[in-house]
Structure formats: structure tokens, C-alpha cells
GROMACS .gro file of C-alpha atoms in nm:
model
  209
    1MET     CA    1   1.191   1.291  -1.110
    2ASN     CA    2   1.150   0.950  -0.951
    3LYS     CA    3   1.159   0.919  -0.574
    4ILE     CA    4   1.282   0.593  -0.422
    5LYS     CA    5   1.276   0.521  -0.052
    6LYS     CA    6   1.322   0.234   0.188
    7PHE     CA    7   1.138   0.287   0.514
    8LYS     CA    8   1.017   0.128   0.833
    9ILE     CA    9   0.659   0.129   0.951
   10SER     CA   10   0.516   0.151   1.302
   11LEU     CA   11   0.427  -0.188   1.448
   12ARG     CA   12   0.085  -0.096   1.596
   13ARG     CA   13   0.086  -0.435   1.765
   14LYS     CA   14  -0.216  -0.372   1.989
   15SER     CA   15  -0.439  -0.265   1.700
   16ILE     CA   16  -0.336  -0.567   1.491
   17SER     CA   17  -0.390  -0.801   1.784
   18GLN     CA   18  -0.742  -0.666   1.836
   19LYS     CA   19  -0.832  -0.716   1.469
   20ILE     CA   20  -0.707  -1.074   1.475
   21LEU     CA   21  -0.902  -1.151   1.792
   22ARG     CA   22  -1.220  -1.001   1.644
   23ALA     CA   23  -1.195  -1.251   1.357
   24ASN     CA   24  -1.286  -1.530   1.606
   25LEU     CA   25  -1.018  -1.766   1.479
   26ASP     CA   26  -0.929  -2.087   1.657
   27LEU     CA   27  -0.586  -1.959   1.748
   28LYS     CA   28  -0.529  -2.220   2.016
   29SER     CA   29  -0.541  -2.498   1.758
   30ALA     CA   30  -0.284  -2.299   1.560
   31GLY     CA   31  -0.043  -2.294   1.853
   32ILE     CA   32  -0.120  -1.941   1.974
   33ASP     CA   33  -0.238  -1.975   2.332
   34GLY     CA   34  -0.278  -1.632   2.485
   35GLU     CA   35  -0.174  -1.271   2.436
   36PHE     CA   36   0.199  -1.332   2.474
   37GLU     CA   37   0.206  -1.591   2.195
   38LEU     CA   38  -0.003  -1.366   1.969
   39ASP     CA   39   0.237  -1.078   2.030
   40LYS     CA   40   0.533  -1.299   1.936
   41PHE     CA   41   0.352  -1.406   1.619
   42ILE     CA   42   0.283  -1.045   1.511
   43VAL     CA   43   0.636  -0.927   1.593
   44GLY     CA   44   0.779  -1.220   1.397
   45LEU     CA   45   0.583  -1.117   1.088
   46TYR     CA   46   0.680  -0.753   1.136
   47SER     CA   47   1.051  -0.837   1.157
   48SER     CA   48   1.036  -1.000   0.812
   49LEU     CA   49   0.900  -0.689   0.638
   50ASN     CA   50   1.113  -0.507   0.383
   51PRO     CA   51   0.908  -0.199   0.286
   52GLY     CA   52   1.000   0.014  -0.014
   53VAL     CA   53   0.827   0.276  -0.226
   54VAL     CA   54   0.879   0.446  -0.561
   55TYR     CA   55   0.677   0.743  -0.680
   56LYS     CA   56   0.685   1.003  -0.955
   57LEU     CA   57   0.520   1.337  -1.023
   58TYR     CA   58   0.341   1.387  -1.355
   59GLU     CA   59   0.248   1.736  -1.471
   60GLY     CA   60  -0.019   1.623  -1.709
   61ALA     CA   61  -0.083   1.262  -1.807
   62PRO     CA   62   0.171   1.136  -2.065
   63MET     CA   63   0.026   1.070  -2.409
   64GLU     CA   64   0.081   0.699  -2.355
   65LEU     CA   65  -0.145   0.702  -2.047
   66GLU     CA   66  -0.410   0.915  -2.215
   67ALA     CA   67  -0.412   0.673  -2.508
   68LEU     CA   68  -0.471   0.389  -2.260
   69GLY     CA   69  -0.771   0.564  -2.107
   70LEU     CA   70  -0.637   0.775  -1.819
   71ARG     CA   71  -0.835   1.098  -1.832
   72ASN     CA   72  -0.869   1.426  -1.642
   73LYS     CA   73  -0.537   1.400  -1.458
   74GLU     CA   74  -0.360   1.737  -1.470
   75ILE     CA   75  -0.103   1.703  -1.192
   76PHE     CA   76  -0.066   1.378  -1.000
   77SER     CA   77   0.181   1.141  -0.840
   78ALA     CA   78   0.192   0.771  -0.922
   79CYS     CA   79   0.312   0.552  -0.637
   80VAL     CA   80   0.395   0.184  -0.594
   81LEU     CA   81   0.484   0.043  -0.252
   82THR     CA   82   0.570  -0.302  -0.125
   83LEU     CA   83   0.624  -0.489   0.201
   84GLY     CA   84   0.866  -0.728   0.033
   85ALA     CA   85   0.827  -1.099  -0.037
   86GLU     CA   86   0.964  -1.262   0.279
   87THR     CA   87   0.648  -1.229   0.489
   88GLU     CA   88   0.436  -1.382   0.214
   89ASN     CA   89   0.683  -1.669   0.187
   90GLN     CA   90   0.653  -1.732   0.560
   91ILE     CA   91   0.274  -1.732   0.542
   92ALA     CA   92   0.270  -1.973   0.249
   93GLN     CA   93   0.464  -2.224   0.458
   94MET     CA   94   0.225  -2.209   0.755
   95PRO     CA   95   0.045  -2.545   0.779
   96ASN     CA   96  -0.265  -2.411   0.956
   97ALA     CA   97  -0.538  -2.212   0.776
   98GLN     CA   98  -0.629  -2.028   1.098
   99LEU     CA   99  -0.269  -1.918   1.132
  100GLN     CA  100  -0.254  -1.806   0.768
  101THR     CA  101  -0.571  -1.602   0.811
  102ALA     CA  102  -0.432  -1.429   1.122
  103ALA     CA  103  -0.108  -1.357   0.936
  104ASN     CA  104  -0.292  -1.211   0.637
  105ILE     CA  105  -0.497  -0.986   0.865
  106ALA     CA  106  -0.168  -0.857   1.006
  107LEU     CA  107  -0.025  -0.816   0.656
  108PHE     CA  108  -0.320  -0.600   0.552
  109GLU     CA  109  -0.266  -0.383   0.860
  110PHE     CA  110   0.101  -0.344   0.775
  111LEU     CA  111  -0.006  -0.237   0.426
  112ARG     CA  112  -0.244   0.020   0.576
  113THR     CA  113   0.045   0.181   0.761
  114ALA     CA  114   0.270   0.168   0.454
  115VAL     CA  115   0.007   0.336   0.235
  116GLN     CA  116  -0.048   0.608   0.494
  117PHE     CA  117   0.329   0.667   0.516
  118SER     CA  118   0.367   0.685   0.137
  119ALA     CA  119   0.067   0.914   0.093
  120GLU     CA  120   0.215   1.145   0.356
  121LEU     CA  121   0.546   1.159   0.165
  122ILE     CA  122   0.362   1.275  -0.145
  123LYS     CA  123   0.153   1.521   0.057
  124GLU     CA  124   0.473   1.676   0.195
  125GLN     CA  125   0.620   1.699  -0.155
  126ALA     CA  126   0.305   1.873  -0.280
  127ALA     CA  127   0.306   2.121   0.011
  128LYS     CA  128   0.659   2.234  -0.083
  129GLU     CA  129   0.519   2.339  -0.422
  130ASP     CA  130   0.211   2.512  -0.272
  131PHE     CA  131  -0.016   2.222  -0.365
  132GLU     CA  132  -0.218   1.973  -0.166
  133THR     CA  133  -0.320   1.617  -0.246
  134GLU     CA  134  -0.680   1.506  -0.291
  135GLY     CA  135  -0.660   1.159  -0.143
  136ILE     CA  136  -0.558   0.847  -0.330
  137GLU     CA  137  -0.704   0.650  -0.620
  138ILE     CA  138  -0.620   0.279  -0.611
  139LEU     CA  139  -0.469   0.119  -0.920
  140TYR     CA  140  -0.384  -0.214  -0.759
  141ALA     CA  141  -0.443  -0.368  -0.418
  142PRO     CA  142  -0.392  -0.732  -0.324
  143SER     CA  143  -0.628  -0.995  -0.193
  144PHE     CA  144  -0.524  -1.250   0.067
  145ALA     CA  145  -0.697  -1.579   0.145
  146TYR     CA  146  -0.972  -1.547   0.405
  147ALA     CA  147  -0.863  -1.202   0.520
  148GLN     CA  148  -1.114  -0.924   0.455
  149GLU     CA  149  -0.986  -0.618   0.271
  150PRO     CA  150  -0.957  -0.333   0.523
  151LYS     CA  151  -1.202  -0.046   0.500
  152PHE     CA  152  -0.941   0.210   0.395
  153LEU     CA  153  -0.876   0.012   0.076
  154ALA     CA  154  -1.232  -0.101   0.015
  155ASP     CA  155  -1.364   0.256   0.040
  156ALA     CA  156  -1.090   0.430  -0.159
  157PRO     CA  157  -1.175   0.546  -0.513
  158ARG     CA  158  -1.048   0.304  -0.777
  159THR     CA  159  -0.937   0.342  -1.133
  160PRO     CA  160  -1.178   0.131  -1.345
  161PRO     CA  161  -1.027  -0.222  -1.361
  162ASP     CA  162  -1.003  -0.230  -1.740
  163ILE     CA  163  -0.809   0.099  -1.747
  164ALA     CA  164  -0.593   0.004  -1.447
  165ALA     CA  165  -0.492  -0.320  -1.620
  166LYS     CA  166  -0.378  -0.122  -1.924
  167ILE     CA  167  -0.185   0.151  -1.744
  168LEU     CA  168  -0.016  -0.057  -1.472
  169PRO     CA  169   0.261  -0.184  -1.705
  170PHE     CA  170   0.345   0.173  -1.806
  171ILE     CA  171   0.342   0.301  -1.447
  172PHE     CA  172   0.550   0.010  -1.315
  173ASP     CA  173   0.811   0.066  -1.585
  174ASP     CA  174   0.813   0.445  -1.558
  175VAL     CA  175   0.854   0.464  -1.179
  176ASN     CA  176   1.102   0.175  -1.198
  177THR     CA  177   0.948  -0.075  -0.956
  178ALA     CA  178   1.247  -0.304  -1.017
  179LYS     CA  179   1.427  -0.078  -0.768
  180ILE     CA  180   1.203  -0.218  -0.492
  181ASN     CA  181   1.189  -0.572  -0.638
  182VAL     CA  182   0.832  -0.545  -0.765
  183SER     CA  183   0.740  -0.691  -1.102
  184LEU     CA  184   0.438  -0.730  -1.328
  185ASP     CA  185   0.412  -1.041  -1.543
  186GLY     CA  186   0.104  -1.108  -1.751
  187GLY     CA  187  -0.108  -0.895  -1.521
  188ALA     CA  188   0.019  -1.067  -1.205
  189VAL     CA  189   0.196  -0.844  -0.952
  190SER     CA  190   0.482  -0.997  -0.754
  191PRO     CA  191   0.506  -0.997  -0.460
  192LYS     CA  192   0.138  -0.966  -0.371
  193ALA     CA  193   0.186  -0.729  -0.077
  194VAL     CA  194   0.193  -0.429  -0.310
  195VAL     CA  195  -0.034  -0.127  -0.346
  196ALA     CA  196  -0.024   0.106  -0.646
  197PHE     CA  197  -0.213   0.433  -0.639
  198LEU     CA  198  -0.249   0.777  -0.795
  199ALA     CA  199  -0.253   1.092  -0.583
  200PRO     CA  200  -0.399   1.395  -0.766
  201TRP     CA  201  -0.262   1.738  -0.674
  202LYS     CA  202  -0.450   2.067  -0.658
  203LYS     CA  203  -0.332   2.420  -0.598
  204LEU     CA  204  -0.334   2.512  -0.230
  205LYS     CA  205  -0.592   2.776  -0.146
  206ARG     CA  206  -0.448   3.058   0.056
  207LYS     CA  207  -0.664   3.201   0.332
  208ASN     CA  208  -0.721   3.576   0.316
  209LYS     CA  209  -0.572   3.757   0.610
   0.00000   0.00000   0.00000
């Protein structure tokens, strides 16, 4: 059964502000002069988000996925989440590269929160069935100009790129990403602020009393 959910994420303004400041950007030249202006900038980006997620439980990899190279997946959830397209559209119209970099740093942090939220949804679903999840395996994660991929994405296990490229069309179609306005055309994911991942399940071990 497919799960479809619209949701809101926590702002975490202070954490995002600190990451932008650590990037040593020339924010003053971009029109951001001080903490108040930076806060307004982050809140403006946040207000344009339109997060959504679709995910589906598989009890054994479908033959189509096995034929495309997905192996050793007994029980797992496939998940695709998005922040929507509006924030990316705003960033594309920013005339200053420093400003675009700051915005992309914020966008990655918003994605971090969205991934954590979505992974927790699946974890809760697994717990109801006496299972637990084993972390996530990235199928697709975006890149943004000049903004470094956050550690939580860089360090996460990844499906080999050649296999991920083959199975993404099946996953996108099967979980119905059109419901959250996410598409895949010729290998290009739209919008870019999308993360797709697998979350393997394993039987919960009961402690002996």
C-alpha cells in the first residue's frame, strides 16, 4: 500500500544560519547585512517550501527490480520526498552567486530535516509490525551549485549508480511520485530538491525478561 503525505518541517533557523556563516560568504555584497537580514532570508526560503513524501512497503523485491539488479532486499520501504519547486525557482532568479550559495546551503538543511522526518515515518510503520529499520540507502540525492553536500547524505550508503539509474523509473512510477509533483525524464529528476531512498526492515529482537 502506498503512503502519501504532505508535511511541514521544523525551521531550525539558528542551525542553518550558523552553517551559512561558516561558509565565509560575502553576504554584505549580497544585501544581507547582519543577523536580522539573514534570518529574514532563511524564513523567506522556508515559507516557499511545499514538502511531500510518498513511500511503499515491499515484502521482497519485485521481479522487475531484481531483473534490474536490486539484490538481497527481503523487506524494505522505498521512499521519495520533495521540498517542491518554488524555492528552487526563487534561487534561480537570485542575481548574486553568494546569495545563491547561501540559499542552497539552507535548501540542503531543509532536505536533511525532511529526510529525517520521512525516515521516522517509516520507522514508526515498521515498529507497528514488530520490525525496525536499518537506516537508509540513497537512490538519488541532488547537487546544488557551490553548496557542499551535507554529511548525512555524503556518508549514507548508496545504491550503485548504474543500478540506481535503472531502478529509479520503476520506483518513481510504483510509488506514484506524480502525487507530489515529482517527475523523472531521461534520468533527470524534477524538481531537484528531491531525495529517494530505500529503508530495509528487519525483525525486531525482543529482550528476554
